[in-house]
Amino acid sequence: MEAPQYVAARVQQALAEDTRTHELGIHVDVRGDQMFLRGKVSGAEQRERLGAVAHEAAPGLRMHNEIKIVDYGEPGEDEHLD
Amino acid sequence: MSILTDLRIAAAGDLHLGEDARGSYRERLKGIEERADVLMLAGDLTRHGTLEEGRVVADELRDLPVPAVTVLGNHDYHSDLQHEIAAVLRDAGVIVLDDDGVVIQCGDSKLGVVGGKGFGGGFAGKCASEFGEREIKDFVGHTRQIADAWRVALKEMQVDRRVVLSHYSPVKETLEGEPLEIYPFLGSYLLAEAVDTAGAELILHGHAHKGSEKGLTPGGIRVRNVALPVLGRAYAVYCLNGG
Ligand SMILES: [Fe+2]
Ligand SMILES: [Fe+2]
């Protein structure tokens, strides 16, 4: 059986290199027959694409897509540098 | 010395706009002229570096009410179309820095912005050096050339204030949150050393999505990681106080 670390590395590589995603900042954990995706993206479509690519790269695992969607709506507070 | 007025810099990086993102960032820039004098973007504007995505970004930034300056990031280089992407951005009125500088008149002060993509190599004491295989020498040599170009551009500028815009990080403080093992791919201390030598008030960068917003160079220059996932807001505004 392939060691879980290698499976996770392969999935992470797929998320970075697949033309549908090209997402470098996603954390992949494999525990037993389960796979967990964590990280932040800006839209639901990208989260779905990441889930799909991860599933294709490791189809035998039960996937938990815990990627968070962040909305960068407002500019927020200014910082004064003096 | 002339009296400087406050200068408000809006900054963001790593927009990663895909073709499905048309209109989304423009919406967030509404009213930017009320909040800032200039907009600076720290690269990774696209997802795959395609020309179509470059056009989406250009449309988002076209004819903004404040000057917009950008550098490109590694994602914008992915399809080997960085020059074409830079050209469509310039056509839209965006200033694209490529290891050079620009002078922008902001009110009654002259702002000099120097920068480019930057590159990796790691941080003092824990970095690659120009030794051994050709591939390693090329890697470190690329960063060294970039740092040299920035130092020269900063020194040659006749301006009231200087800001450096990069994609890769000049310091490790703003990488905090990223795995230590990948620090050498996130930035290089050579960039900070060049800016410390030549002088600037602020360095902006992106690239490290899991990093932290605030850091300092060894010489005491403020560094801000403005990658959108780090900021968690549409853009940051940094006010350089007048003297
Ligand atoms: Fe990025
Ligand atoms: Fe990047």
Short mmCIF file of C-alpha atoms and ligand atoms in Angstrom, two decimals:
data_model
loop_
_atom_site.label_atom_id
_atom_site.label_comp_id
_atom_site.label_asym_id
_atom_site.label_seq_id
_atom_site.Cartn_x
_atom_site.Cartn_y
_atom_site.Cartn_z
CA MET A 1 0.00 0.00 0.00
CA GLU A 2 1.18 3.51 -0.82
CA ALA A 3 2.22 5.48 2.31
CA PRO A 4 -0.33 8.21 3.19
CA GLN A 5 2.32 10.92 2.95
CA TYR A 6 2.96 10.04 -0.70
CA VAL A 7 -0.75 10.03 -1.47
CA ALA A 8 -1.12 13.47 0.13
CA ALA A 9 1.89 14.76 -1.80
CA ARG A 10 0.45 13.43 -5.05
CA VAL A 11 -2.91 15.12 -4.41
CA GLN A 12 -1.22 18.40 -3.48
CA GLN A 13 0.85 18.22 -6.67
CA ALA A 14 -2.32 17.62 -8.69
CA LEU A 15 -4.03 20.65 -7.15
CA ALA A 16 -1.01 22.81 -8.04
CA GLU A 17 -0.45 21.47 -11.55
CA ASP A 18 -3.94 20.65 -12.87
CA THR A 19 -5.01 23.38 -15.28
CA ARG A 20 -8.45 23.49 -13.68
CA THR A 21 -7.06 24.55 -10.28
CA HIS A 22 -3.41 25.72 -10.10
CA GLU A 23 -3.83 26.23 -6.38
CA LEU A 24 -0.62 26.05 -4.35
CA GLY A 25 -1.82 26.81 -0.86
CA ILE A 26 -4.04 23.82 -0.11
CA HIS A 27 -3.15 21.53 2.78
CA VAL A 28 -3.85 17.85 2.19
CA ASP A 29 -3.97 15.29 5.00
CA VAL A 30 -4.54 11.57 4.53
CA ARG A 31 -5.61 9.48 7.54
CA GLY A 32 -6.54 5.89 6.86
CA ASP A 33 -9.13 5.89 4.06
CA GLN A 34 -9.98 9.56 4.56
CA MET A 35 -8.58 12.67 2.92
CA PHE A 36 -8.92 16.21 4.31
CA LEU A 37 -8.48 19.39 2.26
CA ARG A 38 -7.87 22.67 4.08
CA GLY A 39 -7.07 26.20 2.95
CA LYS A 40 -8.71 29.39 1.76
CA VAL A 41 -9.99 30.29 -1.69
CA SER A 42 -12.04 33.18 -2.99
CA GLY A 43 -14.98 31.35 -4.54
CA ALA A 44 -17.22 28.30 -4.34
CA GLU A 45 -16.36 27.25 -7.93
CA GLN A 46 -12.67 26.98 -7.09
CA ARG A 47 -13.46 24.96 -3.97
CA GLU A 48 -15.56 22.55 -6.04
CA ARG A 49 -12.84 22.25 -8.69
CA LEU A 50 -10.25 21.51 -6.00
CA GLY A 51 -12.50 18.82 -4.57
CA ALA A 52 -12.97 17.26 -8.00
CA VAL A 53 -9.25 17.25 -8.84
CA ALA A 54 -8.35 15.84 -5.40
CA HIS A 55 -10.94 13.10 -5.79
CA GLU A 56 -9.58 12.13 -9.20
CA ALA A 57 -6.04 11.98 -7.82
CA ALA A 58 -7.08 9.69 -4.94
CA PRO A 59 -10.44 8.15 -5.89
CA GLY A 60 -10.32 5.45 -3.19
CA LEU A 61 -10.41 7.93 -0.31
CA ARG A 62 -13.38 9.50 1.40
CA MET A 63 -12.88 13.21 0.93
CA HIS A 64 -13.65 15.98 3.39
CA ASN A 65 -13.46 19.31 1.57
CA GLU A 66 -12.89 21.74 4.45
CA ILE A 67 -11.60 24.54 2.22
CA LYS A 68 -12.91 27.88 3.40
CA ILE A 69 -14.31 30.55 1.11
CA VAL A 70 -13.25 34.03 2.04
CA ASP A 71 -14.94 37.13 0.77
CA TYR A 72 -12.56 40.04 0.43
CA GLY A 73 -15.44 42.51 0.26
CA GLU A 74 -14.44 45.63 2.16
CA PRO A 75 -11.10 47.44 2.33
CA GLY A 76 -10.98 47.53 6.16
CA GLU A 77 -8.98 49.80 8.43
CA ASP A 78 -6.03 52.02 7.37
CA GLU A 79 -2.60 51.64 8.94
CA HIS A 80 -0.49 54.70 9.64
CA LEU A 81 3.24 54.12 9.26
CA ASP A 82 5.21 56.79 11.06
CA MET B 1 13.80 69.41 3.04
CA SER B 2 10.35 69.91 1.59
CA ILE B 3 7.24 69.35 3.67
CA LEU B 4 5.57 66.13 2.58
CA THR B 5 1.88 65.49 2.76
CA ASP B 6 0.50 62.14 3.85
CA LEU B 7 0.48 59.52 1.16
CA ARG B 8 -2.13 56.78 1.18
CA ILE B 9 -1.21 53.55 -0.57
CA ALA B 10 -3.88 50.96 -1.30
CA ALA B 11 -2.28 47.54 -1.75
CA ALA B 12 -3.28 43.97 -2.54
CA GLY B 13 -1.75 40.93 -4.17
CA ASP B 14 -2.62 37.46 -5.37
CA LEU B 15 -5.99 38.39 -6.85
CA HIS B 16 -5.75 35.18 -8.92
CA LEU B 17 -8.59 36.25 -11.18
CA GLY B 18 -9.80 33.48 -13.44
CA GLU B 19 -12.04 34.01 -16.42
CA ASP B 20 -15.07 33.43 -14.17
CA ALA B 21 -14.06 36.40 -11.99
CA ARG B 22 -14.91 39.17 -14.45
CA GLY B 23 -16.22 42.27 -12.63
CA SER B 24 -15.66 40.86 -9.15
CA TYR B 25 -12.60 42.85 -8.13
CA ARG B 26 -13.62 46.06 -9.86
CA GLU B 27 -16.68 46.11 -7.67
CA ARG B 28 -14.43 46.14 -4.58
CA LEU B 29 -12.37 49.02 -5.89
CA LYS B 30 -15.39 51.31 -5.94
CA GLY B 31 -14.64 54.52 -4.05
CA ILE B 32 -10.91 53.82 -3.88
CA GLU B 33 -10.17 57.45 -4.75
CA GLU B 34 -11.73 58.45 -1.41
CA ARG B 35 -9.41 56.14 0.50
CA ALA B 36 -6.10 56.15 -1.35
CA ASP B 37 -3.82 58.13 -3.66
CA VAL B 38 -2.38 55.15 -5.50
CA LEU B 39 -3.07 51.41 -5.87
CA MET B 40 -0.22 48.89 -5.78
CA LEU B 41 -0.64 45.24 -6.75
CA ALA B 42 1.92 42.65 -5.72
CA GLY B 43 1.51 40.12 -8.55
CA ASP B 44 -0.27 36.81 -9.13
CA LEU B 45 -3.07 38.71 -10.77
CA THR B 46 -4.09 35.63 -12.78
CA ARG B 47 -4.56 31.96 -12.00
CA HIS B 48 -2.80 30.30 -14.94
CA GLY B 49 -1.08 33.21 -16.63
CA THR B 50 -3.18 32.97 -19.80
CA LEU B 51 -3.79 35.94 -22.02
CA GLU B 52 -7.56 35.64 -21.49
CA GLU B 53 -7.03 35.98 -17.74
CA GLY B 54 -4.64 38.86 -18.36
CA ARG B 55 -7.44 40.60 -20.27
CA VAL B 56 -9.87 40.01 -17.38
CA VAL B 57 -7.38 41.66 -15.00
CA ALA B 58 -6.78 44.54 -17.40
CA ASP B 59 -10.52 45.20 -17.62
CA GLU B 60 -10.84 45.15 -13.83
CA LEU B 61 -8.13 47.80 -13.54
CA ARG B 62 -8.88 49.92 -16.61
CA ASP B 63 -9.15 53.70 -16.10
CA LEU B 64 -9.18 53.63 -12.30
CA PRO B 65 -9.51 57.04 -10.65
CA VAL B 66 -6.07 56.58 -9.00
CA PRO B 67 -2.77 55.49 -10.60
CA ALA B 68 -2.30 51.70 -10.49
CA VAL B 69 1.14 50.08 -10.31
CA THR B 70 1.70 46.34 -10.47
CA VAL B 71 4.31 43.64 -10.72
CA LEU B 72 3.66 40.15 -12.03
CA GLY B 73 3.84 36.97 -9.95
CA ASN B 74 4.88 33.39 -10.68
CA HIS B 75 1.31 32.46 -11.72
CA ASP B 76 1.40 35.24 -14.32
CA TYR B 77 4.55 33.60 -15.74
CA HIS B 78 3.08 30.10 -15.85
CA SER B 79 2.06 30.14 -19.54
CA ASP B 80 5.20 32.00 -20.69
CA LEU B 81 2.98 34.94 -21.63
CA GLN B 82 4.27 37.43 -19.05
CA HIS B 83 5.26 39.98 -21.70
CA GLU B 84 1.89 39.74 -23.42
CA ILE B 85 0.06 40.05 -20.09
CA ALA B 86 2.17 43.08 -19.17
CA ALA B 87 1.29 44.62 -22.55
CA VAL B 88 -2.50 44.27 -22.11
CA LEU B 89 -2.19 45.72 -18.60
CA ARG B 90 -0.20 48.68 -19.92
CA ASP B 91 -2.83 49.21 -22.63
CA ALA B 92 -5.39 49.50 -19.83
CA GLY B 93 -3.31 52.24 -18.19
CA VAL B 94 -1.66 50.12 -15.50
CA ILE B 95 2.03 50.70 -14.77
CA VAL B 96 3.83 47.33 -14.83
CA LEU B 97 7.23 47.22 -13.14
CA ASP B 98 9.80 44.72 -14.34
CA ASP B 99 12.91 45.29 -12.21
CA ASP B 100 12.72 49.00 -12.84
CA GLY B 101 11.06 52.04 -11.35
CA VAL B 102 8.46 54.69 -11.98
CA VAL B 103 7.94 58.17 -10.58
CA ILE B 104 4.37 59.15 -9.76
CA GLN B 105 3.36 62.67 -8.86
CA CYS B 106 1.10 62.39 -5.81
CA GLY B 107 -0.17 65.79 -4.73
CA ASP B 108 2.99 67.85 -4.27
CA SER B 109 5.34 64.94 -3.65
CA LYS B 110 7.14 62.64 -6.01
CA LEU B 111 6.66 58.97 -5.21
CA GLY B 112 9.18 56.51 -6.60
CA VAL B 113 8.09 52.89 -6.92
CA VAL B 114 10.69 50.25 -7.73
CA GLY B 115 10.18 46.53 -8.10
CA GLY B 116 9.38 43.41 -10.03
CA LYS B 117 8.52 39.78 -9.45
CA GLY B 118 11.52 39.08 -7.20
CA PHE B 119 12.53 35.47 -6.63
CA GLY B 120 13.49 32.88 -4.03
CA GLY B 121 16.63 31.52 -2.44
CA GLY B 122 15.93 31.74 1.27
CA PHE B 123 17.01 33.87 4.17
CA ALA B 124 20.39 34.76 5.65
CA GLY B 125 22.11 31.77 7.20
CA LYS B 126 19.59 29.35 5.70
CA CYS B 127 19.79 30.01 2.01
CA ALA B 128 21.12 28.66 -1.24
CA SER B 129 24.37 30.07 -2.56
CA GLU B 130 25.93 30.41 -6.01
CA PHE B 131 27.88 27.19 -5.76
CA GLY B 132 27.84 23.76 -7.34
CA GLU B 133 25.51 22.75 -10.12
CA ARG B 134 24.59 25.14 -12.87
CA GLU B 135 20.89 24.91 -11.91
CA ILE B 136 21.57 26.10 -8.35
CA LYS B 137 23.87 28.87 -9.55
CA ASP B 138 21.22 30.02 -12.03
CA PHE B 139 18.56 30.01 -9.32
CA VAL B 140 20.52 32.16 -6.89
CA GLY B 141 22.04 34.24 -9.68
CA HIS B 142 18.56 35.18 -10.92
CA THR B 143 17.64 36.60 -7.51
CA ARG B 144 20.97 38.41 -7.24
CA GLN B 145 20.47 40.11 -10.62
CA ILE B 146 17.00 41.23 -9.59
CA ALA B 147 18.24 42.63 -6.28
CA ASP B 148 21.02 44.51 -8.07
CA ALA B 149 18.55 46.03 -10.54
CA TRP B 150 16.31 47.22 -7.69
CA ARG B 151 19.23 48.75 -5.80
CA VAL B 152 20.38 50.67 -8.88
CA ALA B 153 16.84 51.84 -9.71
CA LEU B 154 16.29 53.03 -6.12
CA LYS B 155 19.60 54.88 -6.01
CA GLU B 156 19.08 56.61 -9.34
CA MET B 157 15.66 57.99 -8.44
CA GLN B 158 15.25 61.66 -7.63
CA VAL B 159 12.10 61.46 -5.52
CA ASP B 160 10.62 62.46 -2.15
CA ARG B 161 9.66 58.95 -1.07
CA ARG B 162 10.38 55.42 -2.17
CA VAL B 163 8.29 52.27 -2.02
CA VAL B 164 9.29 48.81 -3.25
CA LEU B 165 6.76 46.45 -4.83
CA SER B 166 7.56 42.75 -5.16
CA HIS B 167 5.82 39.41 -5.51
CA TYR B 168 8.32 37.32 -3.52
CA SER B 169 9.11 38.21 0.07
CA PRO B 170 12.26 40.02 1.20
CA VAL B 171 11.96 38.80 4.81
CA LYS B 172 10.81 35.71 6.67
CA GLU B 173 8.59 37.44 9.26
CA THR B 174 5.81 37.90 6.73
CA LEU B 175 6.02 34.18 5.86
CA GLU B 176 5.03 33.12 9.36
CA GLY B 177 2.25 30.56 8.93
CA GLU B 178 3.87 28.95 5.88
CA PRO B 179 5.76 25.67 6.33
CA LEU B 180 9.44 26.42 7.09
CA GLU B 181 10.51 23.88 4.46
CA ILE B 182 9.25 26.05 1.60
CA TYR B 183 10.69 29.40 2.77
CA PRO B 184 13.45 29.29 0.11
CA PHE B 185 10.74 29.24 -2.56
CA LEU B 186 8.88 32.17 -1.05
CA GLY B 187 11.56 34.82 -1.02
CA SER B 188 15.12 35.91 -0.53
CA TYR B 189 17.00 38.12 1.91
CA LEU B 190 18.97 39.50 -1.06
CA LEU B 191 15.90 41.59 -1.91
CA ALA B 192 15.81 43.10 1.60
CA GLU B 193 19.56 43.70 1.57
CA ALA B 194 19.32 45.66 -1.68
CA VAL B 195 16.49 47.83 -0.37
CA ASP B 196 18.21 48.37 2.99
CA THR B 197 21.31 49.54 1.12
CA ALA B 198 19.48 51.95 -1.17
CA GLY B 199 16.67 53.05 1.17
CA ALA B 200 12.86 52.99 1.00
CA GLU B 201 9.95 53.59 3.36
CA LEU B 202 7.94 50.47 2.70
CA ILE B 203 8.17 47.12 0.90
CA LEU B 204 5.00 45.41 -0.31
CA HIS B 205 4.87 41.78 -1.43
CA GLY B 206 2.48 38.87 -1.90
CA HIS B 207 2.97 35.20 -2.85
CA ALA B 208 2.83 33.74 0.69
CA HIS B 209 -0.90 33.08 0.99
CA LYS B 210 -0.55 31.52 4.43
CA GLY B 211 1.92 34.09 5.72
CA SER B 212 1.41 37.13 7.96
CA GLU B 213 0.85 40.77 7.11
CA LYS B 214 3.59 42.56 9.02
CA GLY B 215 7.35 42.37 9.13
CA LEU B 216 10.57 44.40 9.09
CA THR B 217 13.84 44.23 7.18
CA PRO B 218 17.08 43.92 9.17
CA GLY B 219 17.57 47.63 8.39
CA GLY B 220 14.18 48.55 9.87
CA ILE B 221 12.11 49.08 6.72
CA ARG B 222 8.47 48.10 7.10
CA VAL B 223 7.38 45.05 5.07
CA ARG B 224 3.75 44.16 4.38
CA ASN B 225 2.47 40.91 2.86
CA VAL B 226 -0.64 42.02 1.00
CA ALA B 227 -1.71 38.66 -0.49
CA LEU B 228 -5.51 38.70 -0.36
CA PRO B 229 -5.78 35.50 1.74
CA VAL B 230 -3.49 37.17 4.30
CA LEU B 231 -5.31 40.51 4.28
CA GLY B 232 -8.78 38.97 4.31
CA ARG B 233 -10.07 42.24 2.84
CA ALA B 234 -10.28 43.89 -0.59
CA TYR B 235 -7.04 45.85 -0.09
CA ALA B 236 -4.99 47.35 2.69
CA VAL B 237 -4.35 51.08 3.00
CA TYR B 238 -0.98 52.20 4.35
CA CYS B 239 -0.51 55.89 5.13
CA LEU B 240 3.01 57.21 4.89
CA ASN B 241 2.92 60.23 7.14
CA GLY B 242 4.09 63.60 5.89
CA GLY B 243 7.20 65.16 7.41
FE FE C 1 -0.39 33.72 -5.26
FE FE C 2 2.87 33.52 -6.13
#
